[in-house]
C-alpha cells in the first residue's frame, strides 16, 4: 500500500522540549529566585507525562487535555521540592510547552516532504497547544491532528485510527514518524507504517534517548527520511 | 472581549467554487461529450448543498461527510438531466470540490491577518477535503477545522462551539468570517463575533450573491478586513 500521509510526533521528534522547557524554566526560576536545576526539573516533569496520560487512556479518569495533566504534574513536582510558585508563574511554565524550538533539520525536511505527502502533526498535545506551537515555530504542516480529537492518548489505537479516518485514508497509508518506541509500537498495532527518528539529545546531555527501535525506516533526521522515501 | 481567532468559511468566502467546479465539469463533459452547461450545472449542484446538510443537522439521517452528500446530489442531478456517467467521471466531479481557486485577495490577506491572529479554516467540507483544498491552493491557515469534528453541519451551534473549544478560547473570542448570512447568523447564535465578506461573483455572472448581511464587520475582501482590524 502506498504511503500518502506522514504523521509526525511532535515532542522530542519534531521539537526539542528539553531545551525549550529548561530554558523557559530557567527564566522563571531566575526571576523568582527558585533554586531548582532547570534541566533536571524539565526531565522530572517529563517523567510524569506517560503515567498521567495512561490514566486517561485506561479509563481511570475522564478525558483531560494535556495542559491540565501538565499543570497537575507541575503542582506535584513543585510540592515534592517544597517550592511554592504563584498562579502566574505556574501558568507560564505550563505554557512553556506551547513554545518549543524545532530541531534544525525540521523546517527544510518538512518543506521537502510536503511536496509529495500530506504532512500532519499527530501529538498527545491538545489541539490548541499544537496549533500554538506549530505557528510559533513556523512549521509547514498541512494540518494539525491531536490525540484530543479521539479523546484519549497515544499509544491507544483510536488516536492513530482517528487520524487516518479524518484524512480519509487507510491506516496502512499513514507513516507514523516518531523518536519513541512506545509511539511506533502503538502506531504499528493500529495498522500504520513506522519511521524511527533517532534524537540522541532529546533528554538533554546526560540521559539516554530511545535508540535501536524496531521500525520500517530508521533515520537520523527529516532530511534522511526524505531521501529514504525518494523525494 | 478581544478577538483571538479568525475562523474562515471556505466555499464562496475563501475560494471561488463556481469557477472551480464549472471549469472542472467543463473538462469532464468535454471529454465525454456530455451536453450540459457547466456553469448552470455547478449552480444546480450547489443548490442541493444546504438541503442535504440540513437532513444531517436535524437528525433525519446519520452523520455523512460532505463528499458523500456531494456524490448523492450529483447522482440525483445527473438522473434529473438523463445523463449517465461512469464511476470514474463521478469521482472526478466529486473531487472537483477538493481543488478550487482562492479569490485573488486571499493569500496576501491571510498572511497579513495571521501575524496577529490564529487563522483557521472552518468549513462544512470534511477534514480531508479541507486539508486537500488548503494544501492545493497553498493557503497559510494555522489549522484546519471542519464541521466533521462536531459531526454535524453549520449553522448548527455545535460546529462553532467545537471550533472555539478545540482552540481553547471563548466563543466570543472568535470572529467568524463568511460570505453568507445563514453562516453568520449561526455563528452569532453560538456566541461568535461576525464579519461579512461580500463576494458578488460567488454564484457566477448571472445569479446574485448574499449582500447587506447583518454583521459586526462588513468588508469587500480580506485586505479590507485586515485594515478594519488594524493589522
Coordinates of C-alpha atoms in Angstrom, one line a residue:
Chain A
X1 CA 0.0 0.0 0.0
X2 CA 1.3 3.5 -0.9
X3 CA 2.2 6.0 1.8
X4 CA 0.0 9.1 1.4
X5 CA 0.2 10.8 4.8
X6 CA 3.2 11.3 7.1
X7 CA 2.1 11.8 10.7
X8 CA 4.7 13.3 12.9
X9 CA 5.0 13.0 16.6
X10 CA 6.0 16.4 18.0
X11 CA 7.6 16.5 21.5
X12 CA 11.1 15.1 21.0
X13 CA 10.6 14.1 17.4
X14 CA 10.0 17.5 15.8
X15 CA 10.8 19.9 18.6
X16 CA 13.4 19.9 21.4
X17 CA 11.3 20.0 24.5
X18 CA 14.2 19.5 26.8
X19 CA 16.0 22.7 25.7
X20 CA 12.8 24.7 25.3
X21 CA 11.3 23.8 28.7
X22 CA 14.5 24.1 30.7
X23 CA 15.3 27.5 29.2
X24 CA 11.9 28.9 30.0
X25 CA 12.0 27.3 33.5
X26 CA 15.4 28.9 34.0
X27 CA 13.9 32.3 33.2
X28 CA 11.0 31.8 35.6
X29 CA 13.3 30.4 38.4
X30 CA 15.8 33.2 37.8
X31 CA 13.2 35.9 38.2
X32 CA 11.6 34.4 41.3
X33 CA 14.9 33.2 43.0
X34 CA 13.9 29.5 42.8
X35 CA 16.8 27.2 43.4
X36 CA 16.0 24.3 41.2
X37 CA 18.1 23.0 38.3
X38 CA 16.1 23.7 35.2
X39 CA 17.3 20.8 33.2
X40 CA 16.7 18.3 36.0
X41 CA 13.3 19.9 36.5
X42 CA 12.3 19.5 32.8
X43 CA 13.3 15.8 33.0
X44 CA 11.4 15.2 36.2
X45 CA 8.3 16.9 34.8
X46 CA 8.5 14.9 31.6
X47 CA 8.8 11.7 33.6
X48 CA 5.3 12.3 34.8
X49 CA 4.0 12.5 31.2
X50 CA 3.4 8.9 30.3
X51 CA 1.9 7.8 33.6
X52 CA -0.5 10.9 33.6
X53 CA -1.8 10.0 30.2
X54 CA -2.0 6.3 30.9
X55 CA -4.7 7.0 33.5
X56 CA -6.9 8.7 30.8
X57 CA -6.1 6.1 28.2
X58 CA -7.1 3.2 30.6
X59 CA -10.3 4.9 31.6
X60 CA -9.2 5.5 35.2
X61 CA -10.2 9.2 34.8
X62 CA -12.2 11.2 32.3
X63 CA -10.7 12.9 29.3
X64 CA -8.4 15.8 30.3
X65 CA -6.3 17.6 27.9
X66 CA -2.5 17.9 28.1
X67 CA -2.4 21.4 29.6
X68 CA -4.4 20.0 32.5
X69 CA -2.1 17.0 33.0
X70 CA 1.0 19.2 32.7
X71 CA -0.5 21.5 35.4
X72 CA -1.3 18.7 37.8
X73 CA 2.2 17.1 37.4
X74 CA 3.8 20.5 37.8
X75 CA 1.9 21.1 41.1
X76 CA 3.0 17.7 42.3
X77 CA 6.6 18.3 41.3
X78 CA 6.8 21.7 43.0
X79 CA 5.3 20.2 46.1
X80 CA 7.9 17.4 46.1
X81 CA 10.6 20.0 46.0
X82 CA 8.9 22.2 48.6
X83 CA 8.7 25.1 46.2
X84 CA 5.7 27.4 46.1
X85 CA 5.1 29.4 43.0
X86 CA 2.2 31.8 42.3
X87 CA -0.5 31.1 39.8
X88 CA 1.0 33.3 37.1
X89 CA 4.4 31.5 37.3
X90 CA 2.7 28.1 37.1
X91 CA 0.7 29.2 34.0
X92 CA 3.9 30.5 32.4
X93 CA 5.5 27.1 33.0
X94 CA 2.6 25.2 31.6
X95 CA 2.6 27.4 28.5
X96 CA 6.3 26.7 28.0
X97 CA 5.2 23.5 26.3
X98 CA 3.4 25.7 23.7
X99 CA 6.6 27.4 22.6
X100 CA 9.4 25.0 21.8
X101 CA 12.2 25.2 19.2
X102 CA 12.2 22.8 16.3
X103 CA 15.3 20.6 15.7
X104 CA 17.5 22.2 13.0
X105 CA 16.6 19.7 10.2
X106 CA 12.8 20.0 10.6
X107 CA 11.8 23.1 8.6
X108 CA 13.7 22.1 5.4
X109 CA 12.8 18.4 5.8
X110 CA 9.1 19.2 6.2
X111 CA 9.1 21.5 3.1
X112 CA 10.7 18.8 1.1
X113 CA 8.4 16.0 2.3
X114 CA 5.2 18.0 1.9
X115 CA 5.7 18.3 -1.8
X116 CA 4.9 14.6 -2.1
X117 CA 2.9 13.8 1.0
X118 CA 0.3 15.3 3.3
X119 CA 2.3 16.2 6.4
X120 CA 0.3 16.2 9.7
X121 CA 1.3 16.9 13.3
X122 CA -0.1 14.0 15.4
X123 CA 0.7 14.7 19.0
X124 CA -0.6 14.0 22.5
X125 CA -0.6 17.8 22.9
X126 CA -4.0 19.3 22.7
X127 CA -5.3 20.9 19.5
X128 CA -4.8 24.4 20.8
X129 CA -1.4 23.7 22.2
X130 CA -0.3 22.1 18.9
X131 CA -1.7 25.0 16.8
X132 CA 0.2 27.5 19.0
X133 CA 3.4 25.5 18.9
X134 CA 3.4 24.9 15.2
X135 CA 2.5 28.5 14.5
X136 CA 5.2 29.9 16.8
X137 CA 7.9 27.6 15.3
X138 CA 6.6 28.3 11.8
X139 CA 6.4 24.7 10.7
X140 CA 4.8 24.0 7.4
X141 CA 2.4 21.2 8.4
X142 CA -0.7 20.7 6.2
X143 CA -2.9 20.1 9.2
X144 CA -2.9 19.7 12.9
X145 CA -4.1 16.5 14.4
X146 CA -4.2 15.7 18.1
X147 CA -5.0 12.9 20.4
X148 CA -7.7 15.3 21.7
X149 CA -9.7 14.5 18.6
X150 CA -10.0 10.9 19.8
X151 CA -10.3 12.0 23.4
X152 CA -7.6 9.5 24.5
X153 CA -3.9 9.4 24.2
X154 CA -1.2 7.7 22.1
X155 CA -0.4 4.8 22.1
X156 CA -4.1 4.0 22.1
X157 CA -5.0 2.7 18.7
X158 CA -8.0 5.1 18.5
X159 CA -5.7 8.1 18.2
X160 CA -3.9 6.7 15.1
X161 CA -7.1 5.4 13.5
X162 CA -8.9 8.7 14.1
X163 CA -6.1 10.5 12.3
X164 CA -6.3 8.1 9.3
X165 CA -10.1 8.4 9.2
X166 CA -10.1 12.2 9.3
X167 CA -7.7 12.3 6.4
X168 CA -9.8 9.7 4.6
X169 CA -7.0 7.2 4.1
X170 CA -6.5 3.6 5.3
X171 CA -4.3 3.3 8.4
X172 CA -1.8 1.4 6.1
X173 CA -1.4 4.6 4.0
X174 CA -0.1 6.6 7.0
X175 CA 3.6 6.6 8.0
X176 CA 4.0 7.5 11.7
X177 CA 7.3 9.3 12.3
X178 CA 8.5 9.3 15.9
X179 CA 11.5 9.2 18.2
X180 CA 9.9 6.9 20.7
X181 CA 9.5 3.1 20.6
X182 CA 6.2 3.2 22.5
X183 CA 4.6 5.5 19.9
X184 CA 5.7 3.4 17.0
X185 CA 4.6 0.2 18.6
X186 CA 1.1 1.8 19.1
X187 CA 1.1 3.0 15.5
X188 CA 2.1 -0.4 14.2
X189 CA -0.6 -2.1 16.3
X190 CA -3.2 0.3 14.8
X191 CA -2.1 -0.7 11.3
X192 CA 0.2 2.3 10.4
X193 CA 3.6 2.1 8.9
X194 CA 6.6 3.3 11.0
X195 CA 9.7 5.5 10.8
X196 CA 12.0 6.0 13.8
X197 CA 14.0 9.2 14.0
X198 CA 16.9 9.0 16.4
X199 CA 17.1 12.1 18.6
X200 CA 20.0 11.4 20.9
X201 CA 19.8 14.8 22.6
X202 CA 16.1 14.6 23.3
X203 CA 16.5 14.1 27.0
X204 CA 19.4 16.5 27.4
X205 CA 23.1 15.8 27.6
X206 CA 23.0 13.3 30.5
X207 CA 20.1 10.9 29.8
X208 CA 19.9 8.4 27.0
X209 CA 17.2 8.7 24.4
X210 CA 15.4 5.8 22.6
X211 CA 17.6 4.0 20.1
X212 CA 17.6 0.8 18.1
X213 CA 13.8 1.0 17.9
X214 CA 12.1 -1.6 15.6
X215 CA 10.6 0.3 12.6
X216 CA 10.3 0.0 8.8
X217 CA 12.5 3.1 8.4
X218 CA 15.2 4.3 10.8
X219 CA 16.8 7.7 10.2
X220 CA 18.8 10.4 11.9
X221 CA 16.7 13.4 10.7
X222 CA 13.9 14.5 8.5
X223 CA 16.2 15.1 5.5
X224 CA 17.3 11.5 5.6
X225 CA 13.7 10.4 5.8
X226 CA 13.0 12.4 2.6
X227 CA 16.0 10.6 0.9
X228 CA 14.8 7.2 2.0
X229 CA 11.3 8.0 0.7
X230 CA 12.9 9.1 -2.6
X231 CA 11.6 12.7 -2.5
Chain B
X1 CA -13.7 40.6 24.7
X2 CA -10.6 40.5 22.4
X3 CA -10.7 38.6 19.1
X4 CA -8.0 35.9 19.2
X5 CA -9.1 33.6 16.4
X6 CA -10.4 34.3 12.9
X7 CA -12.5 31.4 11.6
X8 CA -13.0 31.5 7.8
X9 CA -15.7 29.9 5.9
X10 CA -14.2 28.4 2.7
X11 CA -16.6 27.7 -0.2
X12 CA -17.6 31.1 -1.6
X13 CA -15.8 33.1 1.1
X14 CA -12.2 32.0 0.6
X15 CA -12.3 30.0 -2.7
X16 CA -14.3 30.5 -5.9
X17 CA -16.3 27.3 -6.1
X18 CA -18.4 28.5 -9.1
X19 CA -15.4 28.9 -11.3
X20 CA -13.5 25.9 -10.0
X21 CA -16.4 23.4 -10.2
X22 CA -17.7 24.7 -13.6
X23 CA -14.2 24.6 -15.2
X24 CA -13.6 21.0 -14.0
X25 CA -17.1 20.0 -15.0
X26 CA -16.4 21.5 -18.5
X27 CA -13.3 19.3 -18.8
X28 CA -15.2 16.1 -17.9
X29 CA -18.2 17.0 -20.0
X30 CA -16.0 17.9 -23.0
X31 CA -14.0 14.6 -22.8
X32 CA -17.2 12.5 -22.5
X33 CA -19.4 14.5 -24.9
X34 CA -21.9 15.5 -22.3
X35 CA -24.2 18.3 -23.4
X36 CA -24.8 20.1 -20.1
X37 CA -23.9 23.8 -19.4
X38 CA -21.1 23.6 -16.8
X39 CA -22.0 26.9 -15.1
X40 CA -25.7 26.0 -14.7
X41 CA -24.6 22.5 -13.6
X42 CA -22.4 23.9 -10.8
X43 CA -25.2 26.2 -9.6
X44 CA -27.8 23.3 -9.6
X45 CA -25.4 21.1 -7.8
X46 CA -24.7 23.7 -5.2
X47 CA -28.5 24.3 -4.8
X48 CA -28.7 20.8 -3.2
X49 CA -26.0 21.6 -0.7
X50 CA -27.9 23.3 2.1
X51 CA -30.9 20.9 2.0
X52 CA -28.6 17.8 2.0
X53 CA -26.8 19.1 5.1
X54 CA -29.9 20.1 6.9
X55 CA -31.1 16.5 7.0
X56 CA -27.9 15.6 8.9
X57 CA -28.1 18.7 11.1
X58 CA -31.7 17.9 12.1
X59 CA -31.0 14.3 12.9
X60 CA -33.1 12.9 9.9
X61 CA -30.1 10.9 8.9
X62 CA -26.8 9.8 10.5
X63 CA -23.6 11.7 10.1
X64 CA -22.3 11.6 6.5
X65 CA -19.4 13.7 5.3
X66 CA -19.6 16.2 2.5
X67 CA -18.1 14.0 -0.2
X68 CA -20.9 11.6 0.4
X69 CA -23.6 14.3 0.2
X70 CA -21.9 15.8 -2.9
X71 CA -22.0 12.3 -4.5
X72 CA -25.6 11.7 -3.7
X73 CA -26.7 15.1 -5.0
X74 CA -24.5 14.6 -8.1
X75 CA -26.2 11.3 -8.8
X76 CA -29.7 12.9 -8.4
X77 CA -28.8 15.8 -10.6
X78 CA -27.4 13.6 -13.4
X79 CA -30.6 11.5 -13.2
X80 CA -32.7 14.6 -13.5
X81 CA -30.9 15.5 -16.7
X82 CA -31.0 11.9 -18.0
X83 CA -27.2 11.8 -18.1
X84 CA -25.3 8.7 -17.3
X85 CA -21.6 9.0 -16.3
X86 CA -19.3 6.2 -15.3
X87 CA -17.9 5.8 -11.8
X88 CA -14.5 7.4 -12.6
X89 CA -16.2 10.6 -14.0
X90 CA -18.5 10.9 -11.0
X91 CA -15.5 10.6 -8.7
X92 CA -13.6 13.2 -10.6
X93 CA -16.6 15.6 -10.3
X94 CA -16.9 15.0 -6.5
X95 CA -13.2 15.7 -6.2
X96 CA -13.5 18.9 -8.1
X97 CA -14.6 20.4 -4.7
X98 CA -11.1 19.5 -3.3
X99 CA -9.3 21.7 -5.8
X100 CA -10.8 25.2 -6.0
X101 CA -9.0 28.6 -6.7
X102 CA -8.8 31.1 -3.9
X103 CA -10.1 34.6 -4.6
X104 CA -7.2 37.0 -5.5
X105 CA -7.1 38.9 -2.2
X106 CA -7.0 35.7 0.0
X107 CA -3.3 34.7 0.1
X108 CA -2.0 38.2 1.0
X109 CA -4.9 38.9 3.3
X110 CA -4.4 35.7 5.3
X111 CA -0.6 36.3 5.5
X112 CA -1.3 39.7 7.0
X113 CA -4.0 38.5 9.4
X114 CA -2.1 35.6 10.7
X115 CA 0.6 37.8 12.1
X116 CA -1.9 39.0 14.7
X117 CA -4.5 36.2 14.9
X118 CA -4.8 32.4 14.7
X119 CA -6.4 31.9 11.3
X120 CA -8.5 28.7 11.0
X121 CA -10.5 27.2 8.1
X122 CA -14.0 26.4 9.4
X123 CA -16.0 24.7 6.7
X124 CA -18.7 22.2 6.2
X125 CA -16.3 20.4 3.9
X126 CA -14.8 17.3 5.5
X127 CA -11.4 17.4 7.3
X128 CA -9.7 15.6 4.4
X129 CA -11.4 17.7 1.7
X130 CA -10.3 20.8 3.6
X131 CA -6.8 19.6 4.0
X132 CA -6.5 18.8 0.3
X133 CA -8.1 22.1 -0.8
X134 CA -6.0 24.3 1.5
X135 CA -2.8 22.5 0.5
X136 CA -3.5 22.6 -3.2
X137 CA -4.4 26.4 -3.0
X138 CA -1.3 26.9 -0.8
X139 CA -3.3 29.0 1.8
X140 CA -1.4 29.8 5.0
X141 CA -4.0 28.7 7.6
X142 CA -2.7 27.8 11.0
X143 CA -5.1 24.9 11.3
X144 CA -7.9 23.1 9.6
X145 CA -11.2 22.8 11.4
X146 CA -14.3 21.2 9.9
X147 CA -17.9 20.6 10.8
X148 CA -16.9 16.9 10.7
X149 CA -15.2 17.4 14.1
X150 CA -18.7 18.1 15.6
X151 CA -20.3 15.5 13.3
X152 CA -23.0 18.0 12.2
X153 CA -23.1 20.9 9.9
X154 CA -23.1 24.7 10.1
X155 CA -25.2 26.6 11.0
X156 CA -25.6 24.2 14.0
X157 CA -24.2 25.9 17.1
X158 CA -22.1 22.8 17.9
X159 CA -19.9 23.4 14.9
X160 CA -18.9 26.9 16.0
X161 CA -18.6 25.9 19.7
X162 CA -16.4 22.9 18.9
X163 CA -14.1 25.1 17.0
X164 CA -13.7 27.5 19.9
X165 CA -13.3 24.7 22.3
X166 CA -10.6 23.0 20.3
X167 CA -8.7 26.3 20.1
X168 CA -9.2 26.8 23.9
X169 CA -10.9 30.1 23.5
X170 CA -14.3 31.5 24.4
X171 CA -16.8 31.6 21.5
X172 CA -16.7 35.4 21.9
X173 CA -13.0 35.5 21.1
X174 CA -13.7 34.0 17.7
X175 CA -14.6 36.2 14.6
X176 CA -16.4 34.1 12.0
X177 CA -15.7 35.4 8.5
X178 CA -18.2 34.4 5.8
X179 CA -19.9 35.5 2.7
X180 CA -23.3 34.0 3.7
X181 CA -25.9 35.4 6.0
X182 CA -27.0 31.9 7.2
X183 CA -23.5 31.1 8.4
X184 CA -23.0 34.4 10.2
X185 CA -26.5 34.0 11.9
X186 CA -25.5 30.6 13.1
X187 CA -22.1 31.9 14.4
X188 CA -23.8 34.8 16.2
X189 CA -26.3 32.4 17.8
X190 CA -23.4 30.4 19.1
X191 CA -21.8 33.5 20.7
X192 CA -19.2 34.2 18.0
X193 CA -18.5 37.6 16.5
X194 CA -19.2 38.1 12.8
X195 CA -17.6 39.6 9.7
X196 CA -19.4 39.6 6.3
X197 CA -17.2 39.5 3.1
X198 CA -19.2 40.5 0.1
X199 CA -18.4 38.1 -2.8
X200 CA -20.6 39.4 -5.6
X201 CA -19.3 36.8 -8.2
X202 CA -19.7 33.8 -5.8
X203 CA -22.6 32.4 -7.8
X204 CA -21.3 33.3 -11.2
X205 CA -22.2 36.2 -13.5
X206 CA -25.9 35.7 -13.6
X207 CA -27.0 35.0 -10.0
X208 CA -27.0 37.4 -7.1
X209 CA -24.8 36.6 -4.1
X210 CA -25.6 37.5 -0.5
X211 CA -25.4 41.2 0.3
X212 CA -26.4 43.6 3.0
X213 CA -25.9 40.9 5.6
X214 CA -26.2 41.9 9.3
X215 CA -22.7 41.6 10.9
X216 CA -20.3 43.5 13.1
X217 CA -17.8 44.0 10.2
X218 CA -18.7 44.2 6.6
X219 CA -15.9 44.2 4.0
X220 CA -15.2 43.6 0.3
X221 CA -12.1 41.4 0.8
X222 CA -9.6 40.0 3.3
X223 CA -7.3 43.0 2.9
X224 CA -10.1 45.4 4.0
X225 CA -10.8 43.0 6.9
X226 CA -7.1 43.4 8.0
X227 CA -7.4 47.2 7.8
X228 CA -10.6 47.2 9.8
X229 CA -9.0 45.0 12.4
X230 CA -6.0 47.4 12.5
X231 CA -3.4 44.9 11.4

